PDB file of C-alpha atoms in Angstrom:
ATOM      1  CA  PRO T 152     101.236 143.842  30.270  1.00 55.00           C
ATOM      2  CA  ASN T 153     101.158 144.450  33.903  1.00 58.00           C
ATOM      3  CA  LEU T 154     102.884 141.589  35.784  1.00 58.00           C
ATOM      4  CA  PRO T 155     102.002 140.991  39.467  1.00 57.00           C
ATOM      5  CA  VAL T 156     104.648 142.274  41.789  1.00 56.00           C
ATOM      6  CA  LEU T 157     105.975 139.297  43.894  1.00 53.00           C
ATOM      7  CA  GLN T 158     106.619 140.154  47.431  1.00 53.00           C
ATOM      8  CA  GLU T 159     109.353 138.304  49.156  1.00 54.00           C
ATOM      9  CA  GLU T 160     108.293 136.544  52.284  1.00 54.00           C
ATOM     10  CA  PRO T 161     110.463 137.656  55.303  1.00 52.00           C
ATOM     11  CA  VAL T 162     112.986 134.868  56.084  1.00 50.00           C
ATOM     12  CA  GLU T 163     113.319 134.018  59.715  1.00 54.00           C
ATOM     13  CA  ALA T 164     116.836 133.329  60.869  1.00 50.00           C
ATOM     14  CA  GLU T 165     117.412 129.901  62.385  1.00 49.00           C
ATOM     15  CA  PRO T 166     118.216 130.205  66.064  1.00 46.00           C
ATOM     16  CA  PRO T 167     121.908 129.284  66.750  1.00 44.00           C
ATOM     17  CA  VAL T 168     122.466 125.741  67.831  1.00 42.00           C
ATOM     18  CA  GLU T 169     123.839 125.626  71.369  1.00 43.00           C
ATOM     19  CA  ALA T 170     125.279 123.136  73.664  1.00 42.00           C
ATOM     20  CA  PRO T 171     123.007 121.455  76.144  1.00 44.00           C
ATOM     21  CA  SER T 172     121.671 124.330  78.231  1.00 42.00           C
ATOM     22  CA  GLU T 173     121.643 122.307  81.483  1.00 46.00           C
ATOM     23  CA  LEU T 174     125.372 122.066  81.411  1.00 43.00           C
ATOM     24  CA  LEU T 175     126.249 125.617  80.451  1.00 38.00           C
ATOM     25  CA  PRO T 176     128.120 127.734  81.361  1.00 41.00           C
ATOM     26  CA  GLN T 177     130.046 125.382  83.668  1.00 49.00           C
ATOM     27  CA  VAL T 178     131.290 122.888  80.995  1.00 59.00           C
ATOM     28  CA  ILE T 179     135.038 123.286  80.571  1.00 56.00           C
ATOM     29  CA  SER T 180     137.852 121.357  78.936  1.00 66.00           C
ATOM     30  CA  PRO T 181     139.292 118.668  81.313  1.00 68.00           C
ATOM     31  CA  LEU T 182     142.866 119.351  80.157  1.00 64.00           C
ATOM     32  CA  ASP T 183     144.697 121.915  78.031  1.00 67.00           C
ATOM     33  CA  GLY T 184     146.547 120.070  75.445  1.00 59.00           C
ATOM     34  CA  THR T 185     146.604 118.863  71.803  1.00 59.00           C
ATOM     35  CA  THR T 186     143.976 116.318  70.788  1.00 58.00           C
ATOM     36  CA  VAL T 187     146.028 113.466  69.285  1.00 54.00           C
ATOM     37  CA  THR T 188     143.229 110.964  68.580  1.00 53.00           C
ATOM     38  CA  VAL T 189     139.693 111.997  67.707  1.00 51.00           C
ATOM     39  CA  PHE T 190     136.375 110.306  68.544  1.00 45.00           C
ATOM     40  CA  SER T 191     135.545 107.685  65.765  1.00 52.00           C
ATOM     41  CA  MET T 192     132.748 105.233  66.293  1.00 48.00           C
ATOM     42  CA  ASN T 193     131.992 104.785  62.596  1.00 56.00           C
ATOM     43  CA  GLU T 194     135.530 104.730  61.134  1.00 56.00           C
ATOM     44  CA  LEU T 195     138.335 102.371  62.258  1.00 48.00           C
ATOM     45  CA  LEU T 196     141.598 104.056  63.328  1.00 49.00           C
ATOM     46  CA  TYR T 197     144.947 102.276  63.520  1.00 51.00           C
ATOM     47  CA  ASP T 198     146.063 101.661  67.108  1.00 54.00           C
ATOM     48  CA  GLU T 199     149.942 101.627  67.224  1.00 58.00           C
ATOM     49  CA  THR T 200     150.121  99.921  70.633  1.00 50.00           C
ATOM     50  CA  MET T 201     147.691  97.166  69.951  1.00 46.00           C
ATOM     51  CA  GLY T 202     148.731  96.786  66.181  1.00 55.00           C
ATOM     52  CA  ASP T 203     145.236  96.693  64.909  1.00 52.00           C
ATOM     53  CA  TRP T 204     142.302  98.780  63.636  1.00 45.00           C
ATOM     54  CA  ARG T 205     139.539  99.773  66.099  1.00 49.00           C
ATOM     55  CA  THR T 206     137.047 102.401  66.822  1.00 49.00           C
ATOM     56  CA  HIS T 207     137.805 105.118  69.360  1.00 49.00           C
ATOM     57  CA  ASP T 208     135.148 106.079  71.895  1.00 70.00           C
ATOM     58  CA  GLY T 209     136.667 109.317  73.097  1.00 79.00           C
ATOM     59  CA  LEU T 210     139.371 111.974  72.656  1.00 82.00           C
ATOM     60  CA  ASP T 211     143.039 111.521  73.483  1.00 83.00           C
ATOM     61  CA  ILE T 212     144.588 114.744  74.782  1.00 84.00           C
ATOM     62  CA  GLN T 213     148.412 114.841  74.900  1.00 84.00           C
ATOM     63  CA  ALA T 214     149.830 115.933  78.210  1.00 86.00           C
ATOM     64  CA  THR T 215     152.774 115.737  80.488  1.00 90.00           C
ATOM     65  CA  ASP T 216     152.927 112.983  83.049  1.00 91.00           C
ATOM     66  CA  GLY T 217     151.314 114.248  86.283  1.00 93.00           C
ATOM     67  CA  ASP T 218     149.322 117.079  84.648  1.00 93.00           C
ATOM     68  CA  ALA T 219     146.130 117.853  86.650  1.00 94.00           C
ATOM     69  CA  VAL T 220     142.852 116.597  85.069  1.00 93.00           C
ATOM     70  CA  LYS T 221     139.719 118.571  85.928  1.00 93.00           C
ATOM     71  CA  THR T 222     136.098 117.580  85.761  1.00 91.00           C
ATOM     72  CA  ALA T 223     134.334 119.062  82.743  1.00 90.00           C
ATOM     73  CA  ALA T 224     131.121 119.940  84.796  1.00 91.00           C
ATOM     74  CA  GLY T 225     129.671 119.406  88.177  1.00 93.00           C
ATOM     75  CA  GLY T 226     128.326 116.069  89.178  1.00 95.00           C
ATOM     76  CA  THR T 227     128.854 112.987  91.343  1.00 96.00           C
ATOM     77  CA  VAL T 228     131.784 110.592  91.082  1.00 97.00           C
ATOM     78  CA  GLN T 229     130.180 107.277  90.078  1.00 97.00           C
ATOM     79  CA  THR T 230     133.282 105.011  89.898  1.00 96.00           C
ATOM     80  CA  VAL T 231     137.041 105.044  90.457  1.00 96.00           C
ATOM     81  CA  THR T 232     138.407 101.913  88.789  1.00 94.00           C
ATOM     82  CA  ARG T 233     141.820 100.420  87.752  1.00 91.00           C
ATOM     83  CA  ASP T 234     141.612  98.934  84.256  1.00 81.00           C
ATOM     84  CA  GLU T 235     144.444  96.816  82.954  1.00 82.00           C
ATOM     85  CA  LEU T 236     144.327  98.423  79.467  1.00 81.00           C
ATOM     86  CA  MET T 237     143.021 101.954  80.202  1.00 81.00           C
ATOM     87  CA  GLY T 238     144.663 102.620  83.539  1.00 85.00           C
ATOM     88  CA  THR T 239     142.786 104.372  86.388  1.00 93.00           C
ATOM     89  CA  THR T 240     139.428 105.599  85.163  1.00 91.00           C
ATOM     90  CA  VAL T 241     137.089 108.024  86.861  1.00 95.00           C
ATOM     91  CA  THR T 242     133.380 108.303  85.861  1.00 95.00           C
ATOM     92  CA  ILE T 243     131.213 111.215  86.800  1.00 95.00           C
ATOM     93  CA  ALA T 244     127.468 111.494  86.431  1.00 95.00           C
ATOM     94  CA  HIS T 245     126.008 114.860  85.467  1.00 93.00           C
ATOM     95  CA  SER T 246     122.536 116.294  85.045  1.00 92.00           C
ATOM     96  CA  GLY T 247     120.594 115.585  81.810  1.00 91.00           C
ATOM     97  CA  GLY T 248     121.748 112.001  81.496  1.00 93.00           C
ATOM     98  CA  TYR T 249     125.439 112.926  80.758  1.00 92.00           C
ATOM     99  CA  VAL T 250     128.395 110.831  82.080  1.00 92.00           C
ATOM    100  CA  THR T 251     132.059 111.767  81.617  1.00 93.00           C
ATOM    101  CA  TYR T 252     134.929 109.233  81.586  1.00 91.00           C
ATOM    102  CA  TYR T 253     138.522 110.130  82.299  1.00 92.00           C
ATOM    103  CA  SER T 254     141.051 107.326  81.613  1.00 90.00           C
ATOM    104  CA  SER T 255     144.868 106.964  81.552  1.00 90.00           C
ATOM    105  CA  LEU T 256     145.085 108.521  85.014  1.00 93.00           C
ATOM    106  CA  ARG T 257     147.641 107.735  87.772  1.00 93.00           C
ATOM    107  CA  SER T 258     146.439 105.418  90.408  1.00 91.00           C
ATOM    108  CA  ASP T 259     144.966 106.887  93.702  1.00 89.00           C
ATOM    109  CA  PRO T 260     143.153 110.008  92.333  1.00 94.00           C
ATOM    110  CA  PRO T 261     142.175 112.658  94.914  1.00 95.00           C
ATOM    111  CA  ILE T 262     138.493 111.864  94.782  1.00 96.00           C
ATOM    112  CA  SER T 263     136.208 109.069  95.912  1.00 96.00           C
ATOM    113  CA  GLU T 264     132.979 107.376  94.773  1.00 97.00           C
ATOM    114  CA  GLY T 265     129.908 109.333  95.746  1.00 98.00           C
ATOM    115  CA  GLN T 266     131.836 112.571  96.096  1.00 97.00           C
ATOM    116  CA  GLN T 267     130.230 115.771  94.675  1.00 97.00           C
ATOM    117  CA  VAL T 268     132.565 117.679  92.250  1.00 95.00           C
ATOM    118  CA  PHE T 269     132.297 120.912  90.632  1.00 93.00           C
ATOM    119  CA  ALA T 270     133.440 122.119  87.179  1.00 90.00           C
ATOM    120  CA  GLY T 271     137.212 122.554  87.246  1.00 91.00           C
ATOM    121  CA  ASP T 272     137.840 120.420  90.400  1.00 94.00           C
ATOM    122  CA  ILE T 273     141.034 118.282  90.002  1.00 95.00           C
ATOM    123  CA  ILE T 274     139.924 114.663  89.798  1.00 95.00           C
ATOM    124  CA  GLY T 275     143.196 112.979  88.897  1.00 95.00           C
ATOM    125  CA  TYR T 276     146.606 113.244  87.335  1.00 96.00           C
ATOM    126  CA  VAL T 277     147.743 112.109  83.849  1.00 92.00           C
ATOM    127  CA  GLY T 278     149.546 108.805  83.693  1.00 88.00           C
ATOM    128  CA  THR T 279     149.703 106.117  81.020  1.00 79.00           C
ATOM    129  CA  ALA T 280     147.518 103.365  79.777  1.00 78.00           C
ATOM    130  CA  ALA T 281     148.800  99.902  78.489  1.00 73.00           C
ATOM    131  CA  ALA T 282     146.325 100.088  75.581  1.00 71.00           C
ATOM    132  CA  GLU T 283     147.687 103.374  74.361  1.00 66.00           C
ATOM    133  CA  ALA T 284     151.213 103.304  75.760  1.00 70.00           C
ATOM    134  CA  ASP T 285     152.892 104.215  72.411  1.00 74.00           C
ATOM    135  CA  MET T 286     151.204 107.563  72.707  1.00 76.00           C
ATOM    136  CA  GLY T 287     152.909 108.585  75.878  1.00 80.00           C
ATOM    137  CA  PRO T 288     151.153 110.432  78.668  1.00 87.00           C
ATOM    138  CA  HIS T 289     147.644 111.612  77.711  1.00 86.00           C
ATOM    139  CA  LEU T 290     144.102 111.709  78.986  1.00 88.00           C
ATOM    140  CA  HIS T 291     141.458 109.507  77.318  1.00 86.00           C
ATOM    141  CA  PHE T 292     138.199 111.570  77.654  1.00 89.00           C
ATOM    142  CA  ALA T 293     134.786 110.130  76.769  1.00 89.00           C
ATOM    143  CA  VAL T 294     131.198 111.360  77.158  1.00 90.00           C
ATOM    144  CA  SER T 295     127.881 109.462  77.038  1.00 89.00           C
ATOM    145  CA  LYS T 296     124.325 110.874  76.999  1.00 90.00           C
ATOM    146  CA  ASP T 297     121.594 108.514  78.195  1.00 93.00           C
ATOM    147  CA  GLY T 298     124.012 105.533  77.904  1.00 90.00           C
ATOM    148  CA  THR T 299     125.136 106.250  74.257  1.00 87.00           C
ATOM    149  CA  LEU T 300     128.679 107.461  73.645  1.00 86.00           C
ATOM    150  CA  ILE T 301     128.809 110.837  71.904  1.00 86.00           C
ATOM    151  CA  ASP T 302     131.658 112.960  70.397  1.00 83.00           C
ATOM    152  CA  PRO T 303     133.203 114.805  73.377  1.00 83.00           C
ATOM    153  CA  GLN T 304     133.738 117.862  71.129  1.00 79.00           C
ATOM    154  CA  GLU T 305     129.980 118.259  71.017  1.00 77.00           C
ATOM    155  CA  TYR T 306     129.940 118.447  74.826  1.00 75.00           C
ATOM    156  CA  VAL T 307     133.129 120.515  75.579  1.00 69.00           C
ATOM    157  CA  HIS T 308     133.884 123.558  73.356  1.00 57.00           C
TER     158      HIS T 308
END
């Protein structure tokens, strides 16, 4: 018996998933270093300094005290604050609803609120934070999109 010949439908390749186009190509890593604590909002991580289990809203990138921290993308400095637990923190607003947070900085960063910054501009220097003092000098880097914290590794490649 003659069986009908089945023709295969052409399969269209899925387009590659890319980072948010409004931020490329100027998104860079804020600091060259080893990530020592990952983003974890669903799973508790043990915090050596505080002696408890907690979520972690950013990445901790190991550094040497005084290393320069660069803004990941161009934007406007929203706040420069001194936090008892997280040290000096700089927040920068970017296009597309993104905000980046840089904590564990030395006091008196070389930028001010309302200042325009470009990708790669130095916005501070690594210091220490009381909440993560056992880790030594490092940058605590966090990112939000439309007010919701996201994994920074999805933002910076």
